[in-house]
CSV table of C-alpha atoms in Angstrom, one decimal:
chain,number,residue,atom,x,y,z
A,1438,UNK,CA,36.2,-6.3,49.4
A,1439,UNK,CA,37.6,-6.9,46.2
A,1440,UNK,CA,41.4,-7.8,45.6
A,1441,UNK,CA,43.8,-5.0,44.4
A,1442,UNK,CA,44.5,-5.3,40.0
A,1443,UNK,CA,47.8,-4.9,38.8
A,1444,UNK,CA,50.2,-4.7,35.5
A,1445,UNK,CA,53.5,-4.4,34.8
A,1446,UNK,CA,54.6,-1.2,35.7
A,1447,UNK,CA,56.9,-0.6,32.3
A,1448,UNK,CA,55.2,-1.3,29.0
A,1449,UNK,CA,57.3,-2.7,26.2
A,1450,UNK,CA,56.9,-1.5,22.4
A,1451,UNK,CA,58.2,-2.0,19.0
A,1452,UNK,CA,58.5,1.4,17.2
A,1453,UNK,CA,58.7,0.6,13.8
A,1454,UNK,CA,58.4,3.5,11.4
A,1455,UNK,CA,59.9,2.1,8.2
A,1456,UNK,CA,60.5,-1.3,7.0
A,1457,UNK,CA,64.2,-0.2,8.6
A,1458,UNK,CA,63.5,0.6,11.7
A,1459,UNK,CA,62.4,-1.3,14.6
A,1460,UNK,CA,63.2,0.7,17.8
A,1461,UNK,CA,62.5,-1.3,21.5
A,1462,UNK,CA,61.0,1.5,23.6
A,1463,UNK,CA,59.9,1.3,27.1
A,1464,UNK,CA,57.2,3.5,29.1
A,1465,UNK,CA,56.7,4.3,32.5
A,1466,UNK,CA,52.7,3.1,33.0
A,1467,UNK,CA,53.0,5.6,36.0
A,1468,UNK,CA,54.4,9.0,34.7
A,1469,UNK,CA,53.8,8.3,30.6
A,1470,UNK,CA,57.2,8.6,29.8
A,1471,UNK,CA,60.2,6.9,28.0
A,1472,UNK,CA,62.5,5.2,30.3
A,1473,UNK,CA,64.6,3.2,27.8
A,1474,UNK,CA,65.3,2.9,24.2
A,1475,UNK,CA,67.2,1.0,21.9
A,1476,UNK,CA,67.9,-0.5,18.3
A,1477,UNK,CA,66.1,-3.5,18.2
A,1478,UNK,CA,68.0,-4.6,15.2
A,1479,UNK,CA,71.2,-4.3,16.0
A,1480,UNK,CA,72.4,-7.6,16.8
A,1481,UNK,CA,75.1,-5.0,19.4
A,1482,UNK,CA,72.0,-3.9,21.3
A,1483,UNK,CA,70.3,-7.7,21.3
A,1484,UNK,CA,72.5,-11.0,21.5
A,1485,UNK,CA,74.5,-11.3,24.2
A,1486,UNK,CA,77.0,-13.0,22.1
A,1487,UNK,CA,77.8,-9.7,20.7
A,1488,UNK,CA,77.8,-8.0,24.0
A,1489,UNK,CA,74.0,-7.0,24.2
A,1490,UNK,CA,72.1,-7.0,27.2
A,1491,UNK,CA,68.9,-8.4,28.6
A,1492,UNK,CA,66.1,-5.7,29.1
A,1493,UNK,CA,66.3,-6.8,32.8
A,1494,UNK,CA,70.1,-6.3,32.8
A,1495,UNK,CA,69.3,-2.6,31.6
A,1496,UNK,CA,66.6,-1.5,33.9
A,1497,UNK,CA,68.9,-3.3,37.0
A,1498,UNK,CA,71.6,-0.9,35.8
A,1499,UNK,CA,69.2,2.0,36.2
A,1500,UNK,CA,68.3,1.1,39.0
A,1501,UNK,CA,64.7,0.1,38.3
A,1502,UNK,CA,62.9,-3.4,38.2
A,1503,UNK,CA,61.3,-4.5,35.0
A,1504,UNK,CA,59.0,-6.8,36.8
A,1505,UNK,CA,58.0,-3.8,38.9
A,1506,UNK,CA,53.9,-3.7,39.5
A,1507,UNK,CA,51.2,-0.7,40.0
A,1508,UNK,CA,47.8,-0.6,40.6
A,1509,UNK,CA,45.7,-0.5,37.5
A,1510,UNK,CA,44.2,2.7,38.4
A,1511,UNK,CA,47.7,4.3,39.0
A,1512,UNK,CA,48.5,4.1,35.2
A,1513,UNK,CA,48.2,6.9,33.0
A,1514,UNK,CA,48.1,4.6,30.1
A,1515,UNK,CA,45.7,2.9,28.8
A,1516,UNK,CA,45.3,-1.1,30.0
A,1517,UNK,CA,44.2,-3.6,27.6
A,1518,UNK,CA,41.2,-6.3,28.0
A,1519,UNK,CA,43.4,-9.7,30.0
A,1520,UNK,CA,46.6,-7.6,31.0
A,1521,UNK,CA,45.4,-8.0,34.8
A,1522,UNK,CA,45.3,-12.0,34.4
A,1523,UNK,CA,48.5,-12.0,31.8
A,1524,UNK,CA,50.6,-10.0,34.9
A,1525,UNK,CA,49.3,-11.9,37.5
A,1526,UNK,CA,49.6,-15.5,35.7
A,1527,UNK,CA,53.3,-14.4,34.5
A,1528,UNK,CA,54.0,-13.7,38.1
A,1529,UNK,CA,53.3,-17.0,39.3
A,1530,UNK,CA,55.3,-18.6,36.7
A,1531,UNK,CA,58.2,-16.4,37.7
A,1532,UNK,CA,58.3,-17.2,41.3
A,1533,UNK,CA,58.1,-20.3,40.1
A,1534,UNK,CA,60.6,-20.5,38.2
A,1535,UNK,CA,62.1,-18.8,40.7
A,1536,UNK,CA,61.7,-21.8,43.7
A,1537,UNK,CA,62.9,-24.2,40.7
A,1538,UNK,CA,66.4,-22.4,40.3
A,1539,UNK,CA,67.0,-21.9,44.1
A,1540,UNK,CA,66.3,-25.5,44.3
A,1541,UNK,CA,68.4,-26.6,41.5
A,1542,UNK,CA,71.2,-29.1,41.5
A,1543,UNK,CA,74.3,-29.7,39.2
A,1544,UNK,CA,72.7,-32.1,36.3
A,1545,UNK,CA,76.3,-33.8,36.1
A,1546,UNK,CA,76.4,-34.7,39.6
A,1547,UNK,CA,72.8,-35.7,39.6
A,1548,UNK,CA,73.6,-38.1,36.7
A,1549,UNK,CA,76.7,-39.3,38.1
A,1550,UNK,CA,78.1,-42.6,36.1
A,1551,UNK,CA,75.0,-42.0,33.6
A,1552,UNK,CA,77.3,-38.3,32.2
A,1553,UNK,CA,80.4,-39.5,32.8
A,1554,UNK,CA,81.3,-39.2,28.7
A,1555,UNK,CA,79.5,-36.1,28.3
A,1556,UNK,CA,81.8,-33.1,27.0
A,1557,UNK,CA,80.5,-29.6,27.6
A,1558,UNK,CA,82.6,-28.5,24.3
A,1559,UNK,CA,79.8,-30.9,22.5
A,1560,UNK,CA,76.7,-29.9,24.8
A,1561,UNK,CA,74.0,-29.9,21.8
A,1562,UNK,CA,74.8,-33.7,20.9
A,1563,UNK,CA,75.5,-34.6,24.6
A,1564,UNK,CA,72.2,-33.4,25.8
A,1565,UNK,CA,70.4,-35.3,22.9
A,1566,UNK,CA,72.1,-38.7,23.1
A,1567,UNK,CA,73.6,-39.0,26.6
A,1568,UNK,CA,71.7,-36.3,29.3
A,1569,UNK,CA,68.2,-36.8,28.0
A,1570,UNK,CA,68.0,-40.2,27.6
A,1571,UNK,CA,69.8,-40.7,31.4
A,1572,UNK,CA,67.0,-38.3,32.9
A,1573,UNK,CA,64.2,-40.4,30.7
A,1574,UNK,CA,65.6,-43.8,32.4
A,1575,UNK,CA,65.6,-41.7,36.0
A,1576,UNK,CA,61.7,-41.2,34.6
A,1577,UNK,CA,61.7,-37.5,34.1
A,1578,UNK,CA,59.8,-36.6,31.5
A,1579,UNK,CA,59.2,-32.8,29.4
A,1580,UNK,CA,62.8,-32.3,29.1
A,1581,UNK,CA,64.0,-29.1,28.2
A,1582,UNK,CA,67.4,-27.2,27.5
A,1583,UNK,CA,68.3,-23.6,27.8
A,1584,UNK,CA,71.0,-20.8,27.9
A,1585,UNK,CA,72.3,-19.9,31.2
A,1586,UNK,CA,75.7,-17.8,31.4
A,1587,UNK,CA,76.9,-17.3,27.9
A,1588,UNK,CA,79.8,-15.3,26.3
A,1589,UNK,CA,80.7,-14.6,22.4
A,1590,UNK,CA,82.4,-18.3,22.2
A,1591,UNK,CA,79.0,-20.0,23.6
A,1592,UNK,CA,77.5,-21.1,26.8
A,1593,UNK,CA,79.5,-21.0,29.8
A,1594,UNK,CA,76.3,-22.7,31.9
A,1595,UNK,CA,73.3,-24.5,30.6
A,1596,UNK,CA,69.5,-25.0,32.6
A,1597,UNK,CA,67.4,-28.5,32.1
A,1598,UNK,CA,64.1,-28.5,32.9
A,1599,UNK,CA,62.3,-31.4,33.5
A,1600,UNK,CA,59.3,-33.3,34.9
A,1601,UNK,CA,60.0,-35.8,37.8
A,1602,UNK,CA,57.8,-39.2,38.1
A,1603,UNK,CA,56.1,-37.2,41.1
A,1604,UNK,CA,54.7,-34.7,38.6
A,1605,UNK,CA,57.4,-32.3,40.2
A,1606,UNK,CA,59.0,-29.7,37.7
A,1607,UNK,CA,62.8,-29.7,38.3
A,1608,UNK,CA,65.6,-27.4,37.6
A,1609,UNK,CA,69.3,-28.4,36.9
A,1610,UNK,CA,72.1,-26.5,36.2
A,1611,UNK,CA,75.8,-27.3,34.3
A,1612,UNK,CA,78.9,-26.1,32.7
């Protein structure tokens, strides 16, 4: 018995009939039809630091989930060579990603003495020349930095991601 195929249930596309125009338009794989559309370049409809919202933060608000999944035969449009792979590998990373933030832990606290002159008011230079180089001496290695919570005067939280000397990827959160 061969194991069930699915894809994303809603199907993202740019509608862009003139050089103008660039339209974010969302279908229902299930039924063929439009279930959300906005201006794509309206920085209103897009940055959160003018009050946009995420795509997920729309369908919540509908009351539908934009990681929703159907079986490949249930859609009425078409499906594309690799979607079935791309779904199920962008799956895994989210549940990933996922387990990381549940099991994440305040970077600052983690850090202790190692932070204690970083200023969240100067996060991009702190990262570079105080948090990074503390998590390198701790041995982590791929460090990143990302958004969390942010408002129209900047972040409010920020994520690190990381590799432990374990091989382990690691989540921490501040602000």
């Amino acid at each position: 018995m061969t194991e069930p195929k699915f894809v994303r249930r809603y199907v993202k596309r740019y509608d862009q009939p003139d050089r103008y125009t660039c339209d974010v338009v969302w279908t229902d794989r299930k039924t063929g039809r439009e279930v959300l559309s906005y201006d794509g370049g309206d920085p209103a409809s897009t940055n959160p630091a003018y009050g946009g919202k995420s795509d997920a933060e729309r369908f919540k608000k509908m009351g539908l989930d934009i990681f929703a999944e159907i079986p490949v035969e249930d859609s009425k449009l078409p499906v594309e060579p690799g979607e079935v792979e791309r779904c199920t590998a962008a799956r895994a990373a989210r549940e990933q990603r996922e387990r990381e933030e549940a099991e994440a832990v305040d970077l600052l606290d983690f850090l202790g003495a190692d932070a204690a002159t970083f200023v969240f008011e100067e996060w991009e230079e702190g990262e570079e020349q105080i948090l990074r180089p503390a998590l390198e001496r701790r041995g982590f290695t791929d460090i990143s930095f990302s958004m969390g919570e942010q408002d129209s005067f900047g972040p409010l939280s920020r994520w690190c991601a990381a590799t432990d000397s374990d091989g382990k990827r690691r989540r921490f959160i501040y602000g």
